[in-house]
Short mmCIF file of C-alpha atoms and ligand atoms in Angstrom, two decimals:
data_model
loop_
_atom_site.label_atom_id
_atom_site.label_comp_id
_atom_site.label_asym_id
_atom_site.label_seq_id
_atom_site.Cartn_x
_atom_site.Cartn_y
_atom_site.Cartn_z
CA MET A 1 -19.90 48.89 -21.24
CA ALA A 2 -17.48 45.98 -20.76
CA LYS A 3 -13.87 46.14 -19.63
CA ILE A 4 -11.76 44.36 -22.21
CA ALA A 5 -8.06 43.53 -22.24
CA VAL A 6 -6.53 42.81 -25.65
CA LEU A 7 -3.29 40.83 -25.60
CA GLY A 8 -1.30 41.51 -28.78
CA ALA A 9 -1.12 44.71 -30.83
CA GLY A 10 -0.95 43.16 -34.30
CA TYR A 11 -3.51 43.98 -36.97
CA VAL A 12 -6.17 41.78 -35.35
CA GLY A 13 -5.49 43.14 -31.84
CA ILE A 14 -5.38 46.82 -32.80
CA THR A 15 -8.44 46.53 -35.05
CA SER A 16 -10.45 44.64 -32.42
CA ALA A 17 -9.42 47.13 -29.72
CA ALA A 18 -10.25 50.23 -31.77
CA CYS A 19 -13.57 48.77 -32.93
CA PHE A 20 -14.61 47.61 -29.44
CA ALA A 21 -13.74 51.11 -28.18
CA TYR A 22 -15.93 52.51 -30.97
CA LEU A 23 -18.71 50.20 -29.69
CA ASP A 24 -18.33 51.97 -26.30
CA HIS A 25 -16.37 49.32 -24.42
CA GLN A 26 -13.41 50.19 -22.19
CA ILE A 27 -10.21 48.73 -23.68
CA MET A 28 -6.63 48.21 -22.58
CA VAL A 29 -4.22 46.77 -25.17
CA SER A 30 -1.00 45.09 -24.07
CA ASP A 31 2.03 44.13 -26.13
CA ILE A 32 5.68 43.43 -25.31
CA ASN A 33 6.79 45.71 -28.16
CA GLU A 34 7.51 48.95 -26.28
CA SER A 35 7.98 51.18 -29.31
CA ARG A 36 4.72 49.97 -30.84
CA ILE A 37 2.83 50.64 -27.60
CA ALA A 38 4.41 54.12 -27.34
CA GLN A 39 3.41 54.83 -30.93
CA LEU A 40 -0.18 53.68 -30.30
CA ASP A 41 -0.30 55.75 -27.12
CA ARG A 42 0.53 58.83 -29.22
CA GLY A 43 -2.43 57.95 -31.46
CA GLU A 44 -0.22 56.82 -34.35
CA CYS A 45 -1.37 53.75 -36.24
CA PRO A 46 1.60 51.42 -36.91
CA ILE A 47 -0.08 49.60 -39.80
CA ILE A 48 -1.79 50.63 -43.02
CA GLU A 49 -5.45 49.84 -42.43
CA ALA A 50 -8.34 51.87 -43.83
CA GLY A 51 -10.16 53.86 -41.12
CA LEU A 52 -8.11 52.46 -38.23
CA GLY A 53 -6.07 55.61 -37.53
CA GLU A 54 -9.26 57.65 -37.09
CA LEU A 55 -10.81 55.09 -34.72
CA LEU A 56 -7.63 54.98 -32.64
CA VAL A 57 -7.52 58.74 -32.20
CA GLU A 58 -11.24 58.82 -31.40
CA GLY A 59 -10.96 56.00 -28.83
CA ILE A 60 -8.00 57.64 -27.11
CA SER A 61 -9.63 61.05 -26.97
CA ARG A 62 -12.89 59.61 -25.59
CA GLY A 63 -10.79 57.93 -22.90
CA ASN A 64 -11.83 54.35 -23.61
CA LEU A 65 -8.69 53.09 -25.34
CA HIS A 66 -5.46 52.60 -23.39
CA PHE A 67 -2.13 50.88 -24.05
CA THR A 68 0.44 49.18 -21.85
CA VAL A 69 3.41 46.82 -21.99
CA ASP A 70 2.19 45.15 -18.81
CA ASN A 71 -0.12 42.17 -19.47
CA ASN A 72 -0.95 41.91 -15.76
CA LEU A 73 -2.09 45.52 -15.61
CA ALA A 74 -4.25 45.00 -18.72
CA VAL A 75 -6.03 41.91 -17.41
CA SER A 76 -6.36 42.67 -13.69
CA SER A 77 -9.70 44.48 -13.92
CA ALA A 78 -10.89 43.02 -17.25
CA ASP A 79 -14.21 41.21 -17.71
CA PHE A 80 -12.92 39.82 -21.02
CA VAL A 81 -9.37 39.04 -22.14
CA PHE A 82 -9.04 38.82 -25.92
CA VAL A 83 -6.05 36.80 -27.08
CA CYS A 84 -4.80 38.30 -30.36
CA LEU A 85 -1.25 36.92 -30.31
CA PRO A 86 0.66 35.47 -33.26
CA THR A 87 0.32 31.76 -33.98
CA PRO A 88 3.08 31.24 -36.56
CA GLN A 89 3.48 28.04 -38.52
CA GLY A 90 5.19 25.47 -36.32
CA GLU A 91 7.76 22.94 -37.51
CA ASN A 92 5.13 20.22 -38.07
CA GLY A 93 2.88 22.55 -40.13
CA VAL A 94 0.38 23.13 -37.29
CA ALA A 95 0.02 26.66 -35.85
CA ASP A 96 2.38 27.18 -32.93
CA THR A 97 0.40 28.28 -29.86
CA SER A 98 3.39 28.73 -27.56
CA TYR A 99 3.02 32.56 -27.44
CA VAL A 100 -0.63 32.14 -26.48
CA GLN A 101 0.07 29.52 -23.80
CA LYS A 102 2.95 31.51 -22.33
CA ALA A 103 0.87 34.69 -22.11
CA ILE A 104 -2.07 32.86 -20.55
CA ARG A 105 0.14 31.18 -17.95
CA GLY A 106 1.66 34.57 -17.21
CA VAL A 107 -1.64 36.30 -16.47
CA ALA A 108 -3.62 33.36 -15.03
CA SER A 109 -3.26 34.40 -11.39
CA GLN A 110 -4.16 38.03 -12.16
CA LEU A 111 -7.55 37.41 -13.74
CA LYS A 112 -10.52 38.33 -11.63
CA SER A 113 -13.01 35.63 -10.81
CA GLY A 114 -15.69 35.35 -13.52
CA ALA A 115 -13.46 36.84 -16.24
CA ILE A 116 -13.70 35.30 -19.70
CA VAL A 117 -10.69 34.53 -21.90
CA VAL A 118 -11.56 34.85 -25.59
CA THR A 119 -9.34 33.43 -28.35
CA LYS A 120 -9.27 35.48 -31.55
CA SER A 121 -5.93 34.19 -32.80
CA THR A 122 -6.23 31.36 -35.29
CA VAL A 123 -5.42 28.33 -33.17
CA PRO A 124 -5.45 24.58 -33.90
CA VAL A 125 -8.69 22.77 -33.25
CA GLY A 126 -8.61 21.68 -29.61
CA SER A 127 -6.76 24.77 -28.39
CA THR A 128 -9.60 25.95 -26.15
CA LYS A 129 -8.88 22.90 -23.99
CA ILE A 130 -5.13 23.60 -24.03
CA ILE A 131 -5.78 27.20 -22.95
CA GLU A 132 -8.09 26.00 -20.18
CA GLU A 133 -5.27 23.77 -18.95
CA ALA A 134 -2.72 26.61 -19.16
CA LEU A 135 -5.11 28.83 -17.19
CA ASN A 136 -5.96 26.23 -14.58
CA ARG A 137 -8.81 28.37 -13.21
CA SER A 138 -12.24 26.82 -12.79
CA ASP A 139 -13.74 30.31 -12.25
CA VAL A 140 -12.57 31.64 -15.65
CA ALA A 141 -14.27 30.49 -18.89
CA VAL A 142 -12.51 30.15 -22.25
CA VAL A 143 -14.39 31.05 -25.42
CA SER A 144 -13.35 30.80 -29.08
CA ASN A 145 -14.30 33.83 -31.21
CA PRO A 146 -12.34 33.57 -34.49
CA GLU A 147 -11.69 36.65 -36.58
CA PHE A 148 -12.53 36.94 -40.27
CA LEU A 149 -10.78 40.27 -40.88
CA ARG A 150 -9.10 40.94 -44.20
CA GLU A 151 -6.02 43.13 -44.06
CA GLY A 152 -6.80 46.47 -45.64
CA SER A 153 -10.52 46.29 -44.84
CA ALA A 154 -10.30 44.96 -41.29
CA VAL A 155 -12.26 47.83 -39.68
CA ASP A 156 -15.13 47.46 -42.11
CA ASP A 157 -15.07 43.66 -41.70
CA PHE A 158 -15.20 44.06 -37.90
CA LEU A 159 -18.07 46.56 -37.86
CA ASN A 160 -20.06 44.98 -40.72
CA PRO A 161 -19.38 41.27 -40.32
CA ASP A 162 -21.14 38.54 -42.32
CA ARG A 163 -21.33 36.67 -39.00
CA VAL A 164 -19.81 36.42 -35.54
CA VAL A 165 -18.86 32.94 -34.35
CA VAL A 166 -18.68 32.19 -30.63
CA GLY A 167 -17.68 28.72 -29.43
CA SER A 168 -17.79 27.53 -25.84
CA THR A 169 -18.99 24.75 -23.60
CA ASP A 170 -20.12 27.49 -21.20
CA VAL A 171 -23.33 28.91 -22.72
CA ASN A 172 -23.48 31.78 -20.25
CA ALA A 173 -19.92 32.90 -21.11
CA ALA A 174 -20.63 32.51 -24.86
CA GLN A 175 -23.70 34.72 -24.55
CA LYS A 176 -21.71 37.37 -22.70
CA VAL A 177 -19.11 37.40 -25.52
CA ALA A 178 -21.92 37.58 -28.10
CA GLY A 179 -23.29 40.56 -26.16
CA LEU A 180 -20.11 42.56 -26.89
CA TYR A 181 -21.26 42.68 -30.53
CA SER A 182 -24.88 43.56 -29.74
CA LYS A 183 -24.69 46.93 -31.51
CA LEU A 184 -23.77 45.25 -34.79
CA ASN A 185 -26.43 44.14 -37.19
CA THR A 186 -25.22 40.59 -37.80
CA LYS A 187 -25.88 36.88 -37.28
CA ILE A 188 -24.26 35.34 -34.22
CA PHE A 189 -23.52 31.60 -34.23
CA LEU A 190 -23.06 29.89 -30.91
CA THR A 191 -21.17 26.61 -31.28
CA ASP A 192 -18.94 24.23 -29.38
CA PRO A 193 -15.26 25.32 -29.29
CA ALA A 194 -13.95 22.74 -31.79
CA SER A 195 -16.56 23.79 -34.37
CA ALA A 196 -15.71 27.49 -33.90
CA GLU A 197 -12.01 26.74 -34.39
CA THR A 198 -12.79 24.58 -37.44
CA ILE A 199 -15.02 27.27 -38.99
CA LYS A 200 -12.02 29.62 -39.16
CA TYR A 201 -9.80 27.10 -40.98
CA ALA A 202 -12.63 25.88 -43.21
CA ALA A 203 -13.42 29.47 -44.29
CA ASN A 204 -9.84 30.35 -45.20
CA ALA A 205 -9.26 27.01 -46.91
CA PHE A 206 -12.46 27.40 -48.93
CA LEU A 207 -11.47 30.90 -50.08
CA ALA A 208 -8.01 29.63 -51.03
CA THR A 209 -9.71 26.79 -52.92
CA LYS A 210 -11.81 29.26 -54.91
CA ILE A 211 -8.68 31.15 -55.97
CA SER A 212 -6.70 28.02 -56.86
CA TYR A 213 -9.72 26.79 -58.79
CA ILE A 214 -9.95 29.95 -60.87
CA ASN A 215 -6.18 29.98 -61.41
CA ALA A 216 -6.48 26.41 -62.73
CA ILE A 217 -9.42 27.45 -64.96
CA ALA A 218 -7.28 30.38 -66.18
CA ALA A 219 -4.60 27.87 -67.23
CA VAL A 220 -7.27 25.86 -69.08
CA CYS A 221 -8.50 29.06 -70.77
CA GLU A 222 -5.00 29.85 -71.99
CA GLY A 223 -4.71 26.33 -73.41
CA VAL A 224 -8.04 26.30 -75.23
CA GLY A 225 -8.32 29.95 -76.29
CA ALA A 226 -11.08 30.95 -73.85
CA ASP A 227 -11.21 34.20 -71.86
CA VAL A 228 -11.19 33.65 -68.10
CA LEU A 229 -12.89 37.03 -67.49
CA ALA A 230 -15.90 35.88 -69.51
CA VAL A 231 -15.85 32.53 -67.72
CA ILE A 232 -15.77 34.26 -64.32
CA GLU A 233 -18.81 36.38 -65.18
CA GLY A 234 -20.56 33.29 -66.53
CA ILE A 235 -20.00 31.15 -63.45
CA GLY A 236 -19.97 33.95 -60.85
CA SER A 237 -23.52 34.98 -61.68
CA ASP A 238 -24.69 31.56 -60.48
CA ARG A 239 -25.70 32.40 -56.91
CA ARG A 240 -24.48 29.02 -55.71
CA ILE A 241 -20.96 29.94 -56.85
CA GLY A 242 -20.79 33.74 -56.40
CA ARG A 243 -18.46 36.23 -58.04
CA SER A 244 -16.10 37.05 -55.16
CA PHE A 245 -12.65 35.51 -54.65
CA LEU A 246 -12.53 34.42 -58.27
CA ASN A 247 -9.82 36.79 -59.47
CA PRO A 248 -6.91 34.95 -61.06
CA GLY A 249 -3.47 36.19 -60.09
CA PRO A 250 0.07 35.17 -59.21
CA GLY A 251 -1.27 32.77 -56.52
CA TRP A 252 -2.56 33.50 -53.05
CA GLY A 253 -0.30 34.51 -50.18
CA GLY A 254 -0.18 36.63 -47.05
CA SER A 255 0.18 35.74 -43.41
CA CYS A 256 -2.98 33.61 -43.27
CA PHE A 257 -3.88 31.43 -46.27
CA PRO A 258 -0.52 29.62 -46.68
CA LYS A 259 -0.25 28.94 -42.94
CA ASP A 260 -3.91 28.02 -42.40
CA THR A 261 -4.23 25.70 -45.41
CA LYS A 262 -1.13 23.75 -44.39
CA ALA A 263 -2.37 23.65 -40.80
CA LEU A 264 -5.76 22.28 -41.86
CA VAL A 265 -4.09 19.48 -43.84
CA LYS A 266 -2.24 18.55 -40.63
CA ILE A 267 -5.32 18.94 -38.44
CA ALA A 268 -7.23 16.63 -40.82
CA GLU A 269 -4.34 14.16 -40.73
CA SER A 270 -4.42 14.09 -36.94
CA GLY A 271 -8.14 13.37 -37.18
CA GLY A 272 -7.44 10.42 -39.50
CA TYR A 273 -8.37 12.11 -42.81
CA ASP A 274 -6.11 12.68 -45.80
CA PHE A 275 -7.30 16.08 -47.12
CA ALA A 276 -6.19 15.38 -50.70
CA LEU A 277 -8.38 18.19 -52.08
CA LEU A 278 -6.66 20.81 -49.94
CA ARG A 279 -3.21 19.39 -50.71
CA GLY A 280 -4.14 19.87 -54.38
CA VAL A 281 -5.24 23.44 -53.73
CA ILE A 282 -1.84 24.21 -52.18
CA GLU A 283 -0.02 22.49 -55.05
CA VAL A 284 -1.97 24.44 -57.68
CA ASN A 285 -1.02 27.62 -55.84
CA GLU A 286 2.68 26.74 -55.87
CA GLN A 287 2.42 25.94 -59.60
CA GLN A 288 0.85 29.35 -60.11
CA TYR A 289 3.97 31.14 -58.80
CA ASP A 290 5.95 29.06 -61.34
CA ARG A 291 3.54 29.75 -64.18
CA VAL A 292 3.79 33.51 -63.64
CA ALA A 293 7.60 33.42 -63.29
CA HIS A 294 7.76 31.36 -66.48
CA LYS A 295 5.65 33.92 -68.38
CA ILE A 296 7.97 36.71 -67.27
CA LEU A 297 11.17 34.79 -68.07
CA ASN A 298 9.92 33.80 -71.51
CA VAL A 299 9.06 37.18 -72.99
CA THR A 300 10.32 37.79 -76.50
CA ARG A 301 13.52 39.82 -76.77
CA SER A 302 16.17 40.29 -79.38
CA HIS A 303 19.27 40.16 -77.19
CA SER A 304 20.93 37.64 -74.88
CA GLU A 305 21.91 39.99 -72.08
CA VAL A 306 20.72 39.41 -68.52
CA LEU A 307 16.92 39.78 -68.38
CA GLN A 308 15.94 43.02 -66.67
CA VAL A 309 12.57 42.76 -64.92
CA CYS A 310 10.55 45.69 -63.61
CA VAL A 311 8.19 44.43 -60.89
CA LEU A 312 5.24 46.65 -59.99
CA GLY A 313 3.78 45.62 -56.63
CA LEU A 314 5.50 43.77 -53.79
CA THR A 315 2.85 43.45 -51.08
CA PHE A 316 0.72 40.29 -50.91
CA LYS A 317 -2.29 42.28 -52.07
CA ALA A 318 -3.26 45.94 -52.53
CA GLY A 319 -4.30 48.12 -49.59
CA THR A 320 -1.62 46.86 -47.20
CA ASP A 321 2.13 47.22 -46.65
CA ASP A 322 2.40 43.58 -45.61
CA LEU A 323 5.10 41.60 -47.41
CA ARG A 324 4.65 38.34 -45.48
CA ASP A 325 4.46 35.35 -47.84
CA SER A 326 3.81 37.72 -50.70
CA PRO A 327 3.34 35.94 -54.06
CA SER A 328 5.25 38.84 -55.62
CA LEU A 329 8.35 38.07 -53.55
CA LEU A 330 8.04 34.34 -54.25
CA VAL A 331 7.86 35.01 -58.00
CA ILE A 332 10.83 37.41 -57.74
CA GLN A 333 12.86 34.70 -56.00
CA LYS A 334 12.21 32.40 -58.95
CA LEU A 335 13.19 35.13 -61.43
CA ARG A 336 16.43 35.80 -59.57
CA ASN A 337 17.19 32.07 -59.33
CA ALA A 338 16.88 31.99 -63.12
CA GLY A 339 19.47 34.80 -63.40
CA ALA A 340 17.15 37.79 -63.96
CA GLU A 341 17.78 41.18 -62.37
CA VAL A 342 14.85 42.89 -60.67
CA ARG A 343 14.00 46.54 -60.10
CA ALA A 344 10.77 47.04 -58.21
CA PHE A 345 8.29 49.68 -57.12
CA ASP A 346 5.48 49.43 -54.59
CA PRO A 347 3.46 52.40 -53.28
CA THR A 348 3.86 51.27 -49.66
CA VAL A 349 7.41 49.96 -49.64
CA SER A 350 10.13 52.60 -49.52
CA PRO A 351 13.82 52.05 -50.08
CA PRO A 352 15.95 50.97 -48.36
CA ASN A 353 14.26 47.81 -47.11
CA SER A 354 16.50 45.18 -45.59
CA ASN A 355 13.91 42.43 -46.24
CA LEU A 356 14.35 42.86 -49.94
CA ASP A 357 17.98 41.94 -50.50
CA GLY A 358 18.92 41.60 -54.14
CA ILE A 359 16.03 43.71 -55.43
CA VAL A 360 16.66 47.30 -56.54
CA LEU A 361 13.84 49.17 -54.85
CA CYS A 362 12.76 52.31 -56.76
CA ASN A 363 10.72 55.39 -55.89
CA SER A 364 8.45 55.27 -58.93
CA ALA A 365 7.10 52.88 -61.54
CA GLN A 366 8.99 54.79 -64.25
CA SER A 367 12.29 54.47 -62.43
CA ALA A 368 11.74 50.72 -61.97
CA ALA A 369 10.87 50.32 -65.67
CA SER A 370 13.90 52.15 -66.98
CA GLY A 371 15.90 49.74 -69.19
CA ALA A 372 13.54 46.81 -68.46
CA ASP A 373 12.84 43.91 -70.81
CA VAL A 374 9.52 43.22 -69.14
CA ILE A 375 7.18 45.08 -66.79
CA ALA A 376 5.45 42.61 -64.46
CA ILE A 377 2.34 43.65 -62.50
CA LEU A 378 2.30 41.46 -59.40
CA THR A 379 0.06 43.39 -56.95
CA GLU A 380 -3.27 44.93 -57.95
CA TRP A 381 -2.61 48.51 -56.75
CA PRO A 382 -5.34 50.67 -58.36
CA GLU A 383 -2.81 53.43 -59.11
CA PHE A 384 -1.11 51.13 -61.64
CA MET A 385 -4.28 51.36 -63.73
CA GLU A 386 -3.50 55.05 -64.26
CA LEU A 387 -0.05 54.38 -65.75
CA ARG A 388 0.22 55.59 -69.36
CA PRO A 389 1.81 53.14 -71.84
CA VAL A 390 3.41 56.05 -73.72
CA ASP A 391 5.51 56.92 -70.65
CA PHE A 392 6.92 53.42 -70.58
CA PHE A 393 7.37 52.62 -74.25
CA LYS A 394 10.22 55.11 -74.51
CA ILE A 395 12.13 54.06 -71.36
CA VAL A 396 12.08 50.25 -71.51
CA ARG A 397 14.70 48.20 -73.35
CA THR A 398 12.19 45.66 -74.68
CA PRO A 399 8.47 46.49 -74.69
CA ASN A 400 6.86 43.59 -72.80
CA VAL A 401 4.18 43.59 -70.11
CA VAL A 402 3.11 40.58 -68.04
CA ASP A 403 0.01 41.57 -66.09
CA ALA A 404 -0.39 38.82 -63.48
CA ARG A 405 -3.43 40.57 -61.95
CA ASN A 406 -5.37 41.32 -65.18
CA LEU A 407 -5.29 44.92 -63.98
CA LEU A 408 -4.32 47.07 -66.95
CA ASN A 409 -6.37 47.95 -69.99
CA ARG A 410 -4.86 45.47 -72.45
CA GLU A 411 -6.08 47.38 -75.56
CA ASN A 412 -4.28 50.56 -74.42
CA TRP A 413 -1.01 48.74 -73.83
CA LEU A 414 -1.21 46.69 -77.02
CA GLY A 415 -2.17 49.84 -78.92
CA ALA A 416 0.98 51.58 -77.68
CA GLY A 417 3.13 48.85 -79.21
CA LEU A 418 3.95 46.83 -76.10
CA SER A 419 3.48 43.08 -76.10
CA TYR A 420 0.98 42.34 -73.33
CA ARG A 421 0.25 39.02 -71.59
CA ASP A 422 -2.23 38.59 -68.78
CA VAL A 423 -3.65 35.57 -66.98
CA GLY A 424 -6.21 33.22 -68.52
CA ARG A 425 -6.86 35.19 -71.69
C1 UGA B 1 -7.73 36.33 -45.16
C2 UGA B 1 -9.26 36.12 -45.13
O1 UGA B 1 -9.85 36.70 -46.30
C3 UGA B 1 -9.86 36.75 -43.88
O2 UGA B 1 -11.25 36.47 -43.83
C4 UGA B 1 -9.17 36.15 -42.64
O3 UGA B 1 -9.67 36.72 -41.44
C5 UGA B 1 -7.68 36.43 -42.72
O4 UGA B 1 -7.16 35.84 -43.93
C6 UGA B 1 -7.04 35.80 -41.52
O5 UGA B 1 -7.04 34.57 -41.42
O6 UGA B 1 -6.67 36.54 -40.60
P1 UGA B 1 -6.12 38.35 -45.85
O7 UGA B 1 -4.99 37.42 -45.53
O8 UGA B 1 -6.08 39.75 -45.37
O9 UGA B 1 -7.49 37.73 -45.28
O10 UGA B 1 -6.21 38.40 -47.42
P2 UGA B 1 -7.28 38.09 -48.57
O11 UGA B 1 -7.94 39.33 -48.99
O12 UGA B 1 -8.14 36.95 -48.22
O13 UGA B 1 -6.27 37.67 -49.76
C7 UGA B 1 -5.41 36.53 -49.59
C8 UGA B 1 -4.62 36.28 -50.86
O14 UGA B 1 -5.48 35.83 -51.92
C9 UGA B 1 -3.90 37.52 -51.41
O15 UGA B 1 -2.61 37.12 -51.87
C10 UGA B 1 -4.78 37.97 -52.56
O16 UGA B 1 -4.11 38.70 -53.56
C11 UGA B 1 -5.26 36.63 -53.09
N1 UGA B 1 -6.54 36.72 -53.85
C12 UGA B 1 -7.68 37.10 -53.21
C13 UGA B 1 -6.56 36.36 -55.18
O17 UGA B 1 -5.52 36.00 -55.78
N2 UGA B 1 -7.76 36.39 -55.86
C14 UGA B 1 -8.91 36.77 -55.26
O18 UGA B 1 -9.97 36.77 -55.93
C15 UGA B 1 -8.87 37.14 -53.91
#
């Protein structure tokens, strides 16, 4: 059993802490946000994350999961200090590591000799060295151990990972970090720190590339009369390509892909390489927001009054309440800039919500659709698949559906007399 301090109670920090506690380690999580720490201490999970609430309660009741607002207290007896702090996009496009550096400087003198600092936050390539400098302790090793957790399925991703990557110049420290995962049935890759840091960016950028690629193919399909769903099955069954991350949509978003793709372009630039491919991937994604907004704005209607749009889904994907860099919000911004009025419903976003100025937030899909000229599906919540066209046909002003996630059963909606447009078909 190892003693682990986790700095940062965001979704990566809480998930890592709860899962390490589940793996029988002794954990103390520290965060400056007092109300969040108090909430966690009561066993309440502050984020929507499948299975996390149960693991938190279990860890607390077994006595191996503790919370504090005092970083020094958390690290003073720790064998490992996991850094799970935010690294927002800095002004120059590269991730800003100032929170990480500040926290490390703050705890440097409190770490016991032989402790290991482990970076889980996504940090620019070369950050291990910067953290070593901030620490200024020759008796404390720094190891990079990037996370590959998807929001919504983070617990499952942690406990059933495709791989664990551990990067360090100190082989002994790297092996100790690898040992924390010994109960998991997975491959462990030991690398140098720069490679570990690069793996994280390369993985996210590749996944974003797959999505931009399929969104571009969807545009081709619309132009030539092909069906992107058939194309996806046709190419996805080639094992070299694979079926996953090939769902067309309103563009990719969230707190990671937009930030990490831009950061990798900058990282490449600083290494003397113009990453034109990745710049193209980002551009295709921005075009996708426009393409979807355009589809919604151009539905057929017989009047010239202000376009009323019902948006179903606000979060950046289903299974989370996270609105950060949500494609849905970016599309809505474009609709509002074009003069449309928006009523919206999302299963995890309740009114009032001060982040959503200018959008009428409703308590149900029906309420959002009342008087609408177009219903736009922008997040792939499974419950939207259960909606019955007949309930909507009678309450909308003009019967149009734009399904930007190819989620609904198009025959049912067309059969009920609504015009229905999806993506790439
Ligand atoms: C992503 C990565 O998948 C994780 O491996 C990584 O650890 C995490 O970022 C991170 O860097 O912390 P996440 O941001 O939770 O995870 O979201 P994804 O499930 O990857 O989805 C990202 C965006 O792509 C969403 O807007 C989603 O709707 C979109 N998407 C995804 C598609 O449009 N089509 C797809 O086929 C898949």
